[in-house]
mmCIF file of C-alpha atoms and ligand atoms in Angstrom:
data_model
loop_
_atom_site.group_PDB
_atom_site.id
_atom_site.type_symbol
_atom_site.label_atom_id
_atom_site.label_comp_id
_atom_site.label_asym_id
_atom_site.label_seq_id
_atom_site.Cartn_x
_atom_site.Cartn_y
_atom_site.Cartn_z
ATOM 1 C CA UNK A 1 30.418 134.929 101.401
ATOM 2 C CA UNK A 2 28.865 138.303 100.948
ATOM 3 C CA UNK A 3 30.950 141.444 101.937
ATOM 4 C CA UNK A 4 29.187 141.974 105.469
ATOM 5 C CA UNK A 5 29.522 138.571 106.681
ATOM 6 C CA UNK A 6 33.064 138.277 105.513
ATOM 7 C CA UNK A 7 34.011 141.293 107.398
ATOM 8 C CA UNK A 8 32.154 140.356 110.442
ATOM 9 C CA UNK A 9 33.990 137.171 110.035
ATOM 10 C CA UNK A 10 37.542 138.356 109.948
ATOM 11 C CA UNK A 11 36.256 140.791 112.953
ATOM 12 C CA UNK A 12 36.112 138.332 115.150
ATOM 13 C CA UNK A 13 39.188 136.010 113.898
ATOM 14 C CA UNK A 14 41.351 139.215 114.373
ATOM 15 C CA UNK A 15 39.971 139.424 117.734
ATOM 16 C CA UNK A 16 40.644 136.232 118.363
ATOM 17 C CA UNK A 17 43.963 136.702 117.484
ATOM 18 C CA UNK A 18 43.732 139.453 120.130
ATOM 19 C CA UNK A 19 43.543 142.374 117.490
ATOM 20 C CA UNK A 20 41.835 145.108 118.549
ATOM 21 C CA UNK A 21 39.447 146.669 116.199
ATOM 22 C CA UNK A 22 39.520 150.174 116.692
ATOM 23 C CA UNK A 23 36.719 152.377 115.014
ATOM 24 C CA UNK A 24 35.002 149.106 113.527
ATOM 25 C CA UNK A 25 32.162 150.969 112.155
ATOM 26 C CA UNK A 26 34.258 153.562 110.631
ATOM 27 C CA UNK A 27 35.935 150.371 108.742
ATOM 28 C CA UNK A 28 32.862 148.994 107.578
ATOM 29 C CA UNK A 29 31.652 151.835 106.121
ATOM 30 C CA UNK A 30 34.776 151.617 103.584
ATOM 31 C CA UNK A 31 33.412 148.361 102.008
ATOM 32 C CA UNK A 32 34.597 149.636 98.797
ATOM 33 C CA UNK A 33 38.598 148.566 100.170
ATOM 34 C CA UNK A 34 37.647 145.980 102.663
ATOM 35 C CA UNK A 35 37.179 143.249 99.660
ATOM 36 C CA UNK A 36 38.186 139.789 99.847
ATOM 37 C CA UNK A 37 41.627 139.927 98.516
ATOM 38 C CA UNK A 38 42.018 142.995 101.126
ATOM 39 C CA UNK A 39 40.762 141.167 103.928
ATOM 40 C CA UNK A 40 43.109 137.874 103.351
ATOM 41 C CA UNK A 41 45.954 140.130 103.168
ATOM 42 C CA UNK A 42 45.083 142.029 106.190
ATOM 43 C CA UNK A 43 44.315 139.148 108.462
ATOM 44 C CA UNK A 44 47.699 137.460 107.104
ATOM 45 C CA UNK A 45 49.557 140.284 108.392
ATOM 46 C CA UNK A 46 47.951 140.211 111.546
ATOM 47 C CA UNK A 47 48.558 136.602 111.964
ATOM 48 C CA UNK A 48 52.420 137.192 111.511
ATOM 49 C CA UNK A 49 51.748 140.175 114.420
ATOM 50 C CA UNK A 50 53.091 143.143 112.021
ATOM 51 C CA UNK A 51 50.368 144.898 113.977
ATOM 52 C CA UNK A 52 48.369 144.740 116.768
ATOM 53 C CA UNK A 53 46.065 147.563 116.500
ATOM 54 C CA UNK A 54 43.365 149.125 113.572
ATOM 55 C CA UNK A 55 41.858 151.704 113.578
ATOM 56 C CA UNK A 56 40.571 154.786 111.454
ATOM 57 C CA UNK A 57 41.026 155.998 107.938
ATOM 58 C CA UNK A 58 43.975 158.799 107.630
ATOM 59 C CA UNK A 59 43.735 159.027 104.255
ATOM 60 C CA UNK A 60 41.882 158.062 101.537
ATOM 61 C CA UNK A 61 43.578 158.878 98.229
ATOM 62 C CA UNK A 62 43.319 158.153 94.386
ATOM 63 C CA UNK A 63 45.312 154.685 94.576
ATOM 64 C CA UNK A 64 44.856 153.612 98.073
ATOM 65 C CA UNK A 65 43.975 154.425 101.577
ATOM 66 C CA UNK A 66 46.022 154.390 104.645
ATOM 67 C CA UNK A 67 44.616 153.544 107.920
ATOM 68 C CA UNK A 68 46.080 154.077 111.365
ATOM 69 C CA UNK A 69 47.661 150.919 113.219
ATOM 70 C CA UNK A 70 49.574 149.765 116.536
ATOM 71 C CA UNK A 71 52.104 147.695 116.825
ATOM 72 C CA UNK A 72 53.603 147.475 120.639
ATOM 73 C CA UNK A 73 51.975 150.898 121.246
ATOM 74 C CA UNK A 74 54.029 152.194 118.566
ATOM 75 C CA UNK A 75 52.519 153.445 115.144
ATOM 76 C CA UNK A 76 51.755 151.688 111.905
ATOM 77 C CA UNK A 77 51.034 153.333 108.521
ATOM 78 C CA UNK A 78 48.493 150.855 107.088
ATOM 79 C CA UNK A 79 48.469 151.298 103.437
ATOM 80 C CA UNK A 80 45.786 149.519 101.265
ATOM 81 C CA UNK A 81 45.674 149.846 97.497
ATOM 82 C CA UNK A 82 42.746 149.132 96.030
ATOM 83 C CA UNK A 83 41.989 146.911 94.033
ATOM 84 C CA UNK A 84 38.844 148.565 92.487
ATOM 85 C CA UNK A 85 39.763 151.799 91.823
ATOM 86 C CA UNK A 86 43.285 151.711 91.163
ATOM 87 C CA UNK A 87 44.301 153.698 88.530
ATOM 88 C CA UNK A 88 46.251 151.109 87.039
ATOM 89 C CA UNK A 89 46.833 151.715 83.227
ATOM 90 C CA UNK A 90 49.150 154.789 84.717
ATOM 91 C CA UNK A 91 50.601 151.921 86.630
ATOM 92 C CA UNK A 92 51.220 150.138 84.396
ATOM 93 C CA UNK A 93 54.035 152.875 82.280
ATOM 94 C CA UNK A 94 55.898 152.948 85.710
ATOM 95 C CA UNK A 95 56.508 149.305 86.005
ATOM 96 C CA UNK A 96 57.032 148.755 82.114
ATOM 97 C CA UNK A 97 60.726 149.682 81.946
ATOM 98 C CA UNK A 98 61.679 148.571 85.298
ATOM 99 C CA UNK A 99 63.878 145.205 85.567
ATOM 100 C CA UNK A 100 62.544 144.560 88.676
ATOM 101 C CA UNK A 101 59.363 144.261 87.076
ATOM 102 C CA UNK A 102 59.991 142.469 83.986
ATOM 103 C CA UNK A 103 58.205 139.230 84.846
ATOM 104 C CA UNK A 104 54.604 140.906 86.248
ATOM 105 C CA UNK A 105 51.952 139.716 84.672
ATOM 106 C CA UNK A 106 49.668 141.879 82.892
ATOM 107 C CA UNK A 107 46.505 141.142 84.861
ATOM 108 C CA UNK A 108 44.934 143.787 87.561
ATOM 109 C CA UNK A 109 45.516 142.012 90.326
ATOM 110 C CA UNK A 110 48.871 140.777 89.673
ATOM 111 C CA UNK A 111 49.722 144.867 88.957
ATOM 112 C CA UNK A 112 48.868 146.083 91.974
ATOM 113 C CA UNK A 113 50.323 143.378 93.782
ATOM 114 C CA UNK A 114 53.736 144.334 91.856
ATOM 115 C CA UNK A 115 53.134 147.895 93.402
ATOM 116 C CA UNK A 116 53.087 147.670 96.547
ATOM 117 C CA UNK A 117 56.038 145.110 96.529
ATOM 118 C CA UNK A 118 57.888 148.212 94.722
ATOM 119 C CA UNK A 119 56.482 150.363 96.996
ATOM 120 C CA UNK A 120 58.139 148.061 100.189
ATOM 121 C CA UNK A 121 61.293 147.637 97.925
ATOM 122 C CA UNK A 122 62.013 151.899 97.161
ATOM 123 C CA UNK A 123 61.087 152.193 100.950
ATOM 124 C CA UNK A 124 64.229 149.992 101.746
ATOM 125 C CA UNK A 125 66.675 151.483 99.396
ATOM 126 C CA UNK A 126 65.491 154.903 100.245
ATOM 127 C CA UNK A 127 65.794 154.358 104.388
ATOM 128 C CA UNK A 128 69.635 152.338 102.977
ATOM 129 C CA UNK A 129 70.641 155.552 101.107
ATOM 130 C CA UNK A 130 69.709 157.482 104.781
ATOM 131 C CA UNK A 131 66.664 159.136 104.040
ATOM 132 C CA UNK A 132 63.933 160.417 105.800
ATOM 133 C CA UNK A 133 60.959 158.062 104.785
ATOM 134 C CA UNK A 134 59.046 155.141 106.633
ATOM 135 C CA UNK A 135 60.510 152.242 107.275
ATOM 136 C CA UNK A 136 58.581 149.675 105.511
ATOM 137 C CA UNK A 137 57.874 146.865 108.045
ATOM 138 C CA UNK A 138 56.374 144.210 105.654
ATOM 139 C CA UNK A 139 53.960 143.439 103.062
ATOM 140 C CA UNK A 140 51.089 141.256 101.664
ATOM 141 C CA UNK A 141 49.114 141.406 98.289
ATOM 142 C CA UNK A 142 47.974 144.932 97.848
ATOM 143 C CA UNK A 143 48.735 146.112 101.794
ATOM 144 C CA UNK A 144 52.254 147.891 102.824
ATOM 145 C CA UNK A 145 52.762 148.470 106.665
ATOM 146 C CA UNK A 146 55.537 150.562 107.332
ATOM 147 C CA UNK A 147 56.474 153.223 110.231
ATOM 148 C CA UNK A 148 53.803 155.790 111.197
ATOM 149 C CA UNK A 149 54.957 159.326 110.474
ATOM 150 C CA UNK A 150 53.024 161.508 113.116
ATOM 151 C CA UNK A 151 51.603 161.338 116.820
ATOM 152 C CA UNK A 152 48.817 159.882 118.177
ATOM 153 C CA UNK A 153 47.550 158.502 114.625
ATOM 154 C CA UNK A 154 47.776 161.779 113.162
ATOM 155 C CA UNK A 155 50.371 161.924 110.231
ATOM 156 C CA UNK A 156 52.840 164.867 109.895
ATOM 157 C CA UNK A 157 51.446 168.000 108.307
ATOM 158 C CA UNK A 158 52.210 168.129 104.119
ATOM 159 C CA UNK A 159 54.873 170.608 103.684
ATOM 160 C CA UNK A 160 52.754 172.968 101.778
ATOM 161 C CA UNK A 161 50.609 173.095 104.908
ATOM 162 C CA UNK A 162 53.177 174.119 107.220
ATOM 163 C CA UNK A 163 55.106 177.338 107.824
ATOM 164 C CA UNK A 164 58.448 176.954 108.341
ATOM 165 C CA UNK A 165 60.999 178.589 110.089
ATOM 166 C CA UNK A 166 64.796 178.074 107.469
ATOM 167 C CA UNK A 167 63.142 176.744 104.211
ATOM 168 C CA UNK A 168 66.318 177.216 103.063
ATOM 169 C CA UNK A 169 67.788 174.369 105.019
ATOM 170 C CA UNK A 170 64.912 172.473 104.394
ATOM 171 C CA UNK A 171 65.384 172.839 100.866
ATOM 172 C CA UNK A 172 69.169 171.656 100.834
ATOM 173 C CA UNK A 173 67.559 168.756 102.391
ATOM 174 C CA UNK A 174 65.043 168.109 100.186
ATOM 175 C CA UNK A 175 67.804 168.477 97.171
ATOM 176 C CA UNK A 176 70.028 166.429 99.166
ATOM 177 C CA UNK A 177 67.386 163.522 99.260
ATOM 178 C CA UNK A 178 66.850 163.608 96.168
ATOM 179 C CA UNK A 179 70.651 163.563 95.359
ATOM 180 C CA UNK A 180 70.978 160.268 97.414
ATOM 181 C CA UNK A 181 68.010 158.297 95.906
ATOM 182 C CA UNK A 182 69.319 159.046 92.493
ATOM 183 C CA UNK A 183 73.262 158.733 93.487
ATOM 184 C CA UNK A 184 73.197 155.786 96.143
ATOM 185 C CA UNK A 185 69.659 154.128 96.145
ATOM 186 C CA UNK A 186 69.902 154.655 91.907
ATOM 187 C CA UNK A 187 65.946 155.889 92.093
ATOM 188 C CA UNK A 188 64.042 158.790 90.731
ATOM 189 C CA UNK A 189 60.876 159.532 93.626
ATOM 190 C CA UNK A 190 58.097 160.191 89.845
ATOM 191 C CA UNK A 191 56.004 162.194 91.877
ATOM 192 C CA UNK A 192 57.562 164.525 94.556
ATOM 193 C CA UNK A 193 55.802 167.175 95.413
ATOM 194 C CA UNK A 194 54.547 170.036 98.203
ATOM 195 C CA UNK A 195 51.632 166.787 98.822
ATOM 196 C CA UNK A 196 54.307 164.051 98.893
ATOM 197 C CA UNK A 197 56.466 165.255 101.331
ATOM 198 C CA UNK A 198 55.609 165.417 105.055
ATOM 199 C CA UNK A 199 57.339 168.280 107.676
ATOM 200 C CA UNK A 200 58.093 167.888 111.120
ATOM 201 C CA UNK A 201 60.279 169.745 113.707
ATOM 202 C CA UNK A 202 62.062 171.312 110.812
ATOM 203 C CA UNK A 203 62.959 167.987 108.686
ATOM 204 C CA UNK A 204 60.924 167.002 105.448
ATOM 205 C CA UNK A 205 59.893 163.218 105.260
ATOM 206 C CA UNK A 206 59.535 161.914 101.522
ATOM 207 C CA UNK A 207 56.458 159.428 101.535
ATOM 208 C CA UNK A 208 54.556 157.426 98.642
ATOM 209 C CA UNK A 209 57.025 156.002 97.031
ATOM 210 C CA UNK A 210 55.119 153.228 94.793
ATOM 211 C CA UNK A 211 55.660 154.831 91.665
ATOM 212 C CA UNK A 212 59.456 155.488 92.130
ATOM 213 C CA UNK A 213 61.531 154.015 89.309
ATOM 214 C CA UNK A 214 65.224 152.578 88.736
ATOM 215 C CA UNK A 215 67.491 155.048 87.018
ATOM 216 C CA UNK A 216 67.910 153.225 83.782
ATOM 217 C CA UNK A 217 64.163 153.272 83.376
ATOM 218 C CA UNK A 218 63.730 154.869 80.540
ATOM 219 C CA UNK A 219 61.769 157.900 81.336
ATOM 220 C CA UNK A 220 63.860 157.830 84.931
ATOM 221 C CA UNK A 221 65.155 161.398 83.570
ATOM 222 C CA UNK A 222 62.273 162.857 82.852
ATOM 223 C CA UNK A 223 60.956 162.021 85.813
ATOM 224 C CA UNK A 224 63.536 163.475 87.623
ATOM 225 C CA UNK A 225 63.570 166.810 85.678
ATOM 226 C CA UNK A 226 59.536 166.935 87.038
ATOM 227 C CA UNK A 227 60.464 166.021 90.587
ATOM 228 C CA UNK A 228 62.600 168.916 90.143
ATOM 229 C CA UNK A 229 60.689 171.638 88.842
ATOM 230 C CA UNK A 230 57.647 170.833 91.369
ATOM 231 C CA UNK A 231 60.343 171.002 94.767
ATOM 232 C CA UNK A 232 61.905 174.471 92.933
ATOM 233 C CA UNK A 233 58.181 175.996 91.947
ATOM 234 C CA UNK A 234 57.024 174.859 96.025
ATOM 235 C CA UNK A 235 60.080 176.316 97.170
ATOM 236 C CA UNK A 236 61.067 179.340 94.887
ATOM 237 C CA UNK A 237 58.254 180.719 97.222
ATOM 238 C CA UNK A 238 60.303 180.346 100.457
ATOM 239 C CA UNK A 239 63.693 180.811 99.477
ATOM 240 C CA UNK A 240 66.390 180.603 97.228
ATOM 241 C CA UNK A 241 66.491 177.764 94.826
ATOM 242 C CA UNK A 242 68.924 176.138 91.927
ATOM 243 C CA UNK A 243 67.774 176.270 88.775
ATOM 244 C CA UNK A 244 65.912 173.283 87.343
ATOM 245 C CA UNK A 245 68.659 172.293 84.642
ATOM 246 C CA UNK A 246 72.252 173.152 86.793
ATOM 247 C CA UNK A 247 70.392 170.802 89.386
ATOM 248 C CA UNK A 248 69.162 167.928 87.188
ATOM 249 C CA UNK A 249 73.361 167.710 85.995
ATOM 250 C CA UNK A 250 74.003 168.058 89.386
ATOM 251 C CA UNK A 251 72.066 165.148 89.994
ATOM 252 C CA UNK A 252 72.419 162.719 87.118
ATOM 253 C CA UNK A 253 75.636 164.253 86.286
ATOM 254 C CA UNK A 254 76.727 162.714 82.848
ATOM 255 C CA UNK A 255 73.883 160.723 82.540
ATOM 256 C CA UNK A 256 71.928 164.013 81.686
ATOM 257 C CA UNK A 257 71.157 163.923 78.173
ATOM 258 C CA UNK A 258 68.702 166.588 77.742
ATOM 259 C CA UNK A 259 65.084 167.343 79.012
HETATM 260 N N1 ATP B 1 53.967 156.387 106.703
HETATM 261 C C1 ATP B 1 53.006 157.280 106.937
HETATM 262 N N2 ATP B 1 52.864 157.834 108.156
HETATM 263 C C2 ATP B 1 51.875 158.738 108.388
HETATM 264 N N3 ATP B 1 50.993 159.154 107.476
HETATM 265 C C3 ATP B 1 51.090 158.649 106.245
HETATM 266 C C4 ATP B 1 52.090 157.686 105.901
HETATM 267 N N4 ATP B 1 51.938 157.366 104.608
HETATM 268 C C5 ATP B 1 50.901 158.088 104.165
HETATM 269 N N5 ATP B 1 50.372 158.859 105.137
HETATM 270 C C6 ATP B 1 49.218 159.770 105.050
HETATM 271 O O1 ATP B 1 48.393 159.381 103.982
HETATM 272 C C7 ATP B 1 48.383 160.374 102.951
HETATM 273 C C8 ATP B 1 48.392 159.701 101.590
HETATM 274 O O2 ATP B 1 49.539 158.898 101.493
HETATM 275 P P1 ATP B 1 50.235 158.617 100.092
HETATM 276 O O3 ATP B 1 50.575 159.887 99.441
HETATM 277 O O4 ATP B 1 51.327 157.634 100.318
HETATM 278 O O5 ATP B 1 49.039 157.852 99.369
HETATM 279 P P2 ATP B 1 48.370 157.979 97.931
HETATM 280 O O6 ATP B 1 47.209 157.063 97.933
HETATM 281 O O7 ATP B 1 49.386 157.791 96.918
HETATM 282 O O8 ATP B 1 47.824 159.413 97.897
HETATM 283 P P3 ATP B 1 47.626 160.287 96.599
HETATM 284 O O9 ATP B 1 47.023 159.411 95.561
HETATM 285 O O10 ATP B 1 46.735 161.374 97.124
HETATM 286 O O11 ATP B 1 49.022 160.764 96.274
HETATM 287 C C9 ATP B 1 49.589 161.240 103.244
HETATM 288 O O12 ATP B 1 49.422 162.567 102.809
HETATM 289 C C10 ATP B 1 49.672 161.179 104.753
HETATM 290 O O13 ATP B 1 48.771 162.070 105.347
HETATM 291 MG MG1 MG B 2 50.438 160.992 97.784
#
């Protein structure tokens, strides 16, 4: 079935599932994510009623794209890698060295497939340690659903957009966060940042989690020391800050073995 036909097709099954489409053109124009495997995975999800709703694109990134869903009037962060574009040879480093990953084969598909599982599984131990991220509601193939972090389909400012009112406190929670995933969900984040992190009503939210790795991973440190640097450079211009090495011991404690 060619593209257009397919998703006129899976238009109307969803609708006869009593999906609503929302923005349907706005969909179709994104042919480039709405392939076959995309669509399977997206109508399976709909079938088990993780959402009730679609509608536009929030964002559209290097990896993936994340559309705006409903579920019971509430929000859902649709999250579709893609399976063109990904950039999946630096994909590929993360999962090597991961336990939970051992088994994946080596093939495109079955690599992005592994990521968003990873992405649904550091969702879960991050929410279990008690931090502020989505909570991941379920996943298929290369699609995550998971809580909506915003109102009215419009996600939470980035924290680098925002101007806020104690960084300091919002710092200690950032640190703090990151102290937890390490400590009691035994993950390093890989790419926190001023872009990955999310700010509302004085609390920071830490999203996009795919790449987030186990602690004995062997460049787990590494990755932590750059998580580190990247919240102290964002936040050295706000307020006070530890430095980057008293903070990575106070994180990884004896584990630290040098930069
Ligand atoms: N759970 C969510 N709730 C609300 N908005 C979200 C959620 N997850 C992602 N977003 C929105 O989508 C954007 C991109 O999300 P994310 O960083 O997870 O994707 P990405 O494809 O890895 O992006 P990039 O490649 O640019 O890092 C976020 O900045 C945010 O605006
Ligand atoms: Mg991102």
């Amino acid at each position: 079935m060619d593209p257009e036909t397919l998703r006129r097709d899976f238009d109307r099954r969803l609708e006869e599932m009593g999906i609503r489409v929302k923005d349907a053109d706005q969909l179709k124009v994104r042919g480039d994510v709405f392939d076959e495997v995309t669509l399977l995975a997206l109508y399976k999800l709909a079938h088990k009623k993780i959402f009730s709703e679609i509608g536009g694109v929030v964002a559209t990134g290097k990896e993936g794209n994340v559309f705006y869903g409903e579920r019971d009037g509430k929000g859902v962060a649709i999250k579709i890698y893609m399976m063109r574009t990904a950039n999946f040879k630096a994909m590929t480093e993360y999962l090597d060295g991961d336990p939970r990953f051992r088994n994946v084969r080596r093939t495109r598909k079955e690599i992005i497939f592994a990521w968003t599982r990873k992405e649904f599984s550091n969702l879960k131990r991050a929410r279990s340690a008690g931090l502020r991220v989505p909570e991941p509601y379920a996943f298929d193939r290369n699609i995550l659903l998971m809580e909506f972090l915003g109102e009215e389909g419009v996600p939470y400012p980035q924290i680098r957009l925002v101007e806020m009112e104690d960084p300091a406190a919002v710092y200690a929670e950032v640190v703090d966060a990151m102290d937890r995933l390490y400590k009691e969900a035994k993950l390093v984040h890989g790419d926190l940042s001023e872009f990955n992190i999310l700010f509302s009503e004085g609390h920071a939210y830490l999203i996009d989690m795919g790449q987030a790795v186990t602690r004995d991973h062997p460049r787990a440190l590494p990755f932590l020391l750059r998580d580190i640097r990247n919240v102290n450079r964002f936040f050295s211009q706000h307020c006070e800050t530890i430095g980057d090495e008293v903070l990575l011991r106070r994180i990884a404690g004896e584990r630290f073995e040098g930069p």
